[in-house]
Short mmCIF file of C-alpha atoms in Angstrom, two decimals:
data_model
loop_
_atom_site.label_atom_id
_atom_site.label_comp_id
_atom_site.label_asym_id
_atom_site.label_seq_id
_atom_site.Cartn_x
_atom_site.Cartn_y
_atom_site.Cartn_z
CA MET A 7 -16.58 33.16 3.22
CA GLY A 8 -14.42 35.84 1.57
CA ASP A 9 -16.33 38.79 3.07
CA SER A 10 -18.11 37.14 6.00
CA LEU A 11 -16.75 39.79 8.40
CA SER A 12 -17.18 42.80 6.16
CA GLY A 13 -18.14 45.86 8.20
CA LYS A 14 -16.81 44.40 11.45
CA THR A 15 -13.95 45.83 13.50
CA ALA A 16 -11.62 43.36 15.18
CA LEU A 17 -9.09 44.02 17.93
CA VAL A 18 -6.40 41.32 18.02
CA LEU A 19 -4.08 41.52 21.01
CA ALA A 20 -0.39 40.64 20.68
CA SER A 21 -0.69 40.33 16.92
CA THR A 22 2.69 41.45 15.61
CA SER A 23 3.95 37.87 15.33
CA GLY A 24 3.03 34.20 15.73
CA LEU A 25 -0.55 33.11 16.23
CA GLY A 26 -1.77 36.67 16.77
CA GLN A 27 -0.43 37.87 13.44
CA GLY A 28 -1.86 34.83 11.67
CA ILE A 29 -5.28 35.53 13.17
CA ALA A 30 -5.12 39.22 12.25
CA ARG A 31 -4.35 38.28 8.67
CA GLU A 32 -7.17 35.71 8.54
CA LEU A 33 -9.77 38.13 9.90
CA SER A 34 -8.60 40.82 7.51
CA GLN A 35 -8.93 38.34 4.64
CA ALA A 36 -12.54 37.86 5.76
CA GLY A 37 -13.17 41.58 5.37
CA ALA A 38 -12.77 42.83 8.94
CA ARG A 39 -11.02 46.07 9.79
CA VAL A 40 -8.29 44.76 12.08
CA VAL A 41 -6.54 46.63 14.87
CA VAL A 42 -3.10 45.10 15.42
CA THR A 43 -1.44 45.54 18.82
CA GLY A 44 1.97 44.86 20.28
CA ARG A 45 4.52 46.33 22.66
CA ASP A 46 6.17 48.16 19.75
CA GLU A 47 3.67 50.53 18.14
CA GLN A 48 5.79 50.99 15.03
CA ARG A 49 5.95 47.24 14.51
CA ALA A 50 2.17 47.02 15.03
CA ALA A 51 1.64 49.68 12.35
CA GLU A 52 4.00 47.87 9.97
CA VAL A 53 2.11 44.59 10.38
CA ALA A 54 -1.26 46.34 9.97
CA ALA A 55 -0.04 47.85 6.70
CA THR A 56 0.58 44.37 5.26
CA LEU A 57 -2.93 43.03 5.92
CA PRO A 58 -5.26 42.23 3.00
CA ALA A 59 -7.69 44.94 4.13
CA PRO A 60 -6.65 48.32 5.61
CA GLY A 61 -5.67 47.91 9.26
CA HIS A 62 -4.45 50.01 12.17
CA GLY A 63 -1.59 49.49 14.63
CA ILE A 64 -1.56 50.44 18.33
CA GLY A 65 1.08 49.91 20.98
CA VAL A 66 0.12 48.23 24.26
CA ASP A 67 2.16 46.10 26.67
CA LEU A 68 -0.11 43.58 28.36
CA ALA A 69 2.45 43.00 31.14
CA ASP A 70 2.37 46.71 32.09
CA PRO A 71 -0.79 47.86 33.92
CA GLY A 72 0.01 51.49 33.07
CA SER A 73 0.24 50.71 29.37
CA VAL A 74 -3.15 48.99 29.44
CA THR A 75 -4.67 51.95 31.31
CA ARG A 76 -3.34 54.38 28.70
CA PHE A 77 -4.62 52.16 25.90
CA LEU A 78 -8.14 52.09 27.34
CA GLU A 79 -8.20 55.82 28.10
CA GLN A 80 -6.76 56.97 24.78
CA HIS A 81 -8.88 54.71 22.59
CA ARG A 82 -12.32 54.85 24.19
CA GLU A 83 -14.04 55.68 20.91
CA LEU A 84 -12.35 52.74 19.19
CA ALA A 85 -13.22 50.44 22.10
CA SER A 86 -16.90 51.28 21.65
CA LYS A 87 -16.74 50.12 18.01
CA ILE A 88 -15.03 46.75 18.53
CA ASP A 89 -17.18 43.88 17.25
CA ILE A 90 -14.57 41.12 17.60
CA LEU A 91 -12.03 40.85 20.39
CA VAL A 92 -9.27 38.26 20.15
CA LEU A 93 -7.49 37.86 23.47
CA ASN A 94 -3.89 36.80 23.01
CA SER A 95 -0.54 37.33 24.70
CA GLY A 96 2.98 36.06 24.82
CA GLY A 97 3.80 33.15 27.08
CA PRO A 98 5.61 33.43 30.42
CA PRO A 99 9.01 31.78 30.92
CA PRO A 100 8.91 28.01 31.46
CA GLY A 101 9.47 26.57 34.90
CA PRO A 102 8.12 23.96 37.36
CA ALA A 103 5.38 24.65 39.89
CA ARG A 104 7.72 24.08 42.84
CA SER A 105 9.89 27.02 41.71
CA LEU A 106 7.08 29.47 41.00
CA VAL A 107 7.57 32.56 43.17
CA ALA A 108 5.03 35.25 43.98
CA ASP A 109 6.58 38.02 41.86
CA ASP A 110 6.75 35.80 38.78
CA LEU A 111 3.16 34.72 39.31
CA ARG A 112 1.98 38.33 39.61
CA THR A 113 3.69 39.25 36.34
CA CYS A 114 2.19 36.21 34.63
CA LEU A 115 -1.32 36.92 35.88
CA GLU A 116 -1.07 40.57 34.82
CA MET A 117 -0.30 39.54 31.26
CA LEU A 118 -2.43 36.41 30.85
CA LEU A 119 -5.43 37.33 32.97
CA VAL A 120 -5.78 40.81 34.47
CA SER A 121 -4.97 42.87 31.36
CA GLN A 122 -7.12 40.69 29.15
CA VAL A 123 -10.07 40.94 31.54
CA ARG A 124 -9.65 44.73 31.68
CA ILE A 125 -9.66 45.05 27.90
CA THR A 126 -12.66 42.72 27.58
CA THR A 127 -14.71 44.75 30.05
CA GLY A 128 -13.56 47.88 28.22
CA VAL A 129 -15.06 46.81 24.88
CA ILE A 130 -17.98 44.54 25.82
CA ASP A 131 -20.55 47.34 26.34
CA GLY A 132 -20.37 48.34 22.68
CA MET A 133 -21.06 44.76 21.63
CA LEU A 134 -24.02 44.54 24.01
CA THR A 135 -25.44 47.81 22.73
CA ARG A 136 -25.27 46.63 19.11
CA GLY A 137 -26.57 43.15 19.97
CA TRP A 138 -23.65 41.36 18.32
CA GLY A 139 -20.11 40.51 19.35
CA ARG A 140 -17.40 37.88 19.49
CA VAL A 141 -14.79 37.34 22.19
CA VAL A 142 -12.27 34.62 21.36
CA ALA A 143 -9.31 33.90 23.62
CA ILE A 144 -6.17 32.05 22.62
CA GLY A 145 -5.43 29.61 25.39
CA SER A 146 -3.32 26.49 25.49
CA SER A 147 -3.83 22.75 25.64
CA GLY A 148 -2.53 23.25 29.19
CA VAL A 149 -6.01 24.49 30.12
CA ASN A 150 -7.33 20.94 29.64
CA GLN A 151 -4.17 19.05 30.53
CA PRO A 152 -1.50 21.04 32.44
CA LEU A 153 1.80 21.04 30.58
CA PRO A 154 4.95 19.95 32.44
CA GLY A 155 7.40 22.78 32.97
CA LEU A 156 4.88 25.52 32.12
CA ALA A 157 3.36 26.12 35.54
CA ALA A 158 2.85 29.88 35.20
CA SER A 159 1.14 29.50 31.84
CA ASN A 160 -1.09 26.70 33.16
CA VAL A 161 -2.26 28.88 36.07
CA GLY A 162 -2.81 32.10 34.13
CA ARG A 163 -4.63 30.60 31.18
CA ALA A 164 -6.89 28.50 33.41
CA GLY A 165 -7.95 31.70 35.16
CA LEU A 166 -8.84 33.33 31.83
CA ALA A 167 -10.83 30.24 30.86
CA ALA A 168 -12.89 30.56 34.04
CA PHE A 169 -13.56 34.24 33.34
CA LEU A 170 -14.73 33.54 29.78
CA LYS A 171 -17.00 30.69 30.81
CA THR A 172 -18.66 32.98 33.34
CA LEU A 173 -18.91 35.84 30.85
CA ALA A 174 -20.39 33.63 28.14
CA ALA A 175 -23.49 32.91 30.21
CA GLU A 176 -23.94 36.58 31.10
CA VAL A 177 -23.89 37.99 27.56
CA ALA A 178 -25.31 35.17 25.43
CA SER A 179 -28.86 36.52 25.30
CA ALA A 180 -27.52 39.80 23.87
CA GLY A 181 -25.97 38.09 20.84
CA VAL A 182 -22.41 38.10 22.17
CA THR A 183 -20.40 34.87 22.31
CA ALA A 184 -17.25 34.08 24.28
CA ASN A 185 -15.05 31.11 23.48
CA MET A 186 -11.48 29.91 23.86
CA VAL A 187 -9.32 28.15 21.28
CA LEU A 188 -6.61 25.87 22.64
CA PRO A 189 -3.53 25.41 20.47
CA GLY A 190 -1.38 22.35 20.82
CA ARG A 191 2.02 22.27 19.16
CA ILE A 192 1.71 24.94 16.48
CA ALA A 193 4.87 25.84 14.54
CA THR A 194 5.61 29.29 15.99
CA ASP A 195 8.73 30.99 17.35
CA ARG A 196 7.42 30.34 20.88
CA VAL A 197 7.22 26.58 20.31
CA ALA A 198 10.63 26.60 18.63
CA SER A 199 12.05 28.38 21.67
CA LEU A 200 10.53 25.82 24.05
CA ASP A 201 11.95 22.98 21.95
CA ALA A 202 15.37 24.62 21.99
CA GLY A 203 15.21 24.96 25.77
CA ARG A 204 14.38 21.29 26.19
CA ALA A 205 17.20 20.36 23.84
CA ARG A 206 19.71 22.38 25.86
CA ALA A 207 18.50 20.91 29.14
CA ARG A 208 18.98 17.38 27.81
CA SER A 209 22.12 18.10 25.77
CA VAL A 210 20.54 16.79 22.58
CA ASP A 211 19.85 18.40 19.22
CA VAL A 212 16.60 20.29 18.74
CA ASP A 213 15.52 18.11 15.80
CA SER A 214 15.46 15.11 18.12
CA VAL A 215 13.24 16.99 20.55
CA ARG A 216 10.86 17.98 17.78
CA ARG A 217 10.65 14.42 16.41
CA GLU A 218 9.85 13.11 19.90
CA SER A 219 7.18 15.77 20.30
CA GLU A 220 5.64 15.01 16.93
CA ALA A 221 5.48 11.34 17.85
CA THR A 222 3.06 12.20 20.69
CA ILE A 223 0.64 13.93 18.27
CA PRO A 224 -1.79 11.57 16.48
CA VAL A 225 -1.64 13.72 13.33
CA GLY A 226 2.13 13.25 13.44
CA ARG A 227 3.24 16.86 12.93
CA TYR A 228 3.10 20.35 14.34
CA GLY A 229 0.18 22.49 13.29
CA ASP A 230 0.40 25.43 10.92
CA VAL A 231 -0.50 28.96 12.02
CA ALA A 232 -2.98 29.26 9.13
CA GLU A 233 -4.80 26.12 10.31
CA PHE A 234 -5.18 27.58 13.77
CA ALA A 235 -6.25 30.99 12.49
CA ALA A 236 -9.00 29.40 10.39
CA ALA A 237 -10.55 27.90 13.53
CA VAL A 238 -10.49 31.28 15.26
CA ARG A 239 -12.04 32.92 12.22
CA PHE A 240 -14.98 30.50 12.30
CA LEU A 241 -15.75 31.41 15.92
CA CYS A 242 -15.73 35.09 14.90
CA GLU A 243 -18.18 34.66 12.04
CA PRO A 244 -21.99 35.05 12.12
CA ALA A 245 -22.35 31.31 11.42
CA SER A 246 -20.99 30.51 14.91
CA SER A 247 -23.78 32.35 16.73
CA TYR A 248 -24.96 29.26 18.65
CA ILE A 249 -21.49 28.36 19.94
CA THR A 250 -20.50 29.99 23.22
CA GLY A 251 -18.77 29.08 26.46
CA THR A 252 -16.71 26.43 24.66
CA GLN A 253 -13.06 25.45 24.44
CA LEU A 254 -12.03 24.31 20.97
CA ARG A 255 -8.83 22.29 20.79
CA VAL A 256 -6.71 22.71 17.68
CA ASP A 257 -3.98 20.25 18.62
CA GLY A 258 -3.90 17.37 16.13
CA GLY A 259 -5.37 15.07 18.79
CA LEU A 260 -2.60 15.77 21.33
CA VAL A 261 -4.89 15.90 24.37
CA ARG A 262 -6.30 12.42 24.77
CA GLY A 263 -9.12 13.20 27.18
CA PHE A 264 -12.68 13.99 26.11
#
């Protein structure tokens, strides 16, 4: 397990904090050469320098089409060497479906769907040529069960799920898998921010909101970033070669449906 990804190159999008950083660290621990990305290139380089194995940091803003274009044009050689692609991004602002306006939706889809599709199609040919590759997207439990107050996220991530399911069938015979991992309530800054927003809206303390949220989770607590990253790592390893086109929930039993 310690060197299961030795010799592999992994590109982890939006990996300067939160789930992305946890995944970058986990893949590096497994021996992969990890490329860390974020809007701030200096921050990406700083995070890459802290990984267990030597890493590399690149700046790219997934909400900016021009930034993604520059990334793909300037790093074509790197793109051809990517064995593992982890699709990840920040989350759009919360809000109800009835208030979702076209401009906000376009921005959301650029970040959660369009940019991630562009980067996937930019690296997939190298995987197909080598006959081995892993594409793992970080989704949300909202893909299975839309989350109240997160309409933009529900729409964007569902679109990415549809893309990956289609892609999985197209590339499976070439040894490339495509899966999505769906986090529930994982203890990240994003979840803390959402809890704080709910607390303000209800004029209650944030600890009360968190306790109420934990009470809806059968495991009875929020997940840890390392727990989530371990699940992603498994789907990136050679041992997962017969798993593709799936959505793996890492949510402590939060989603009650099958």
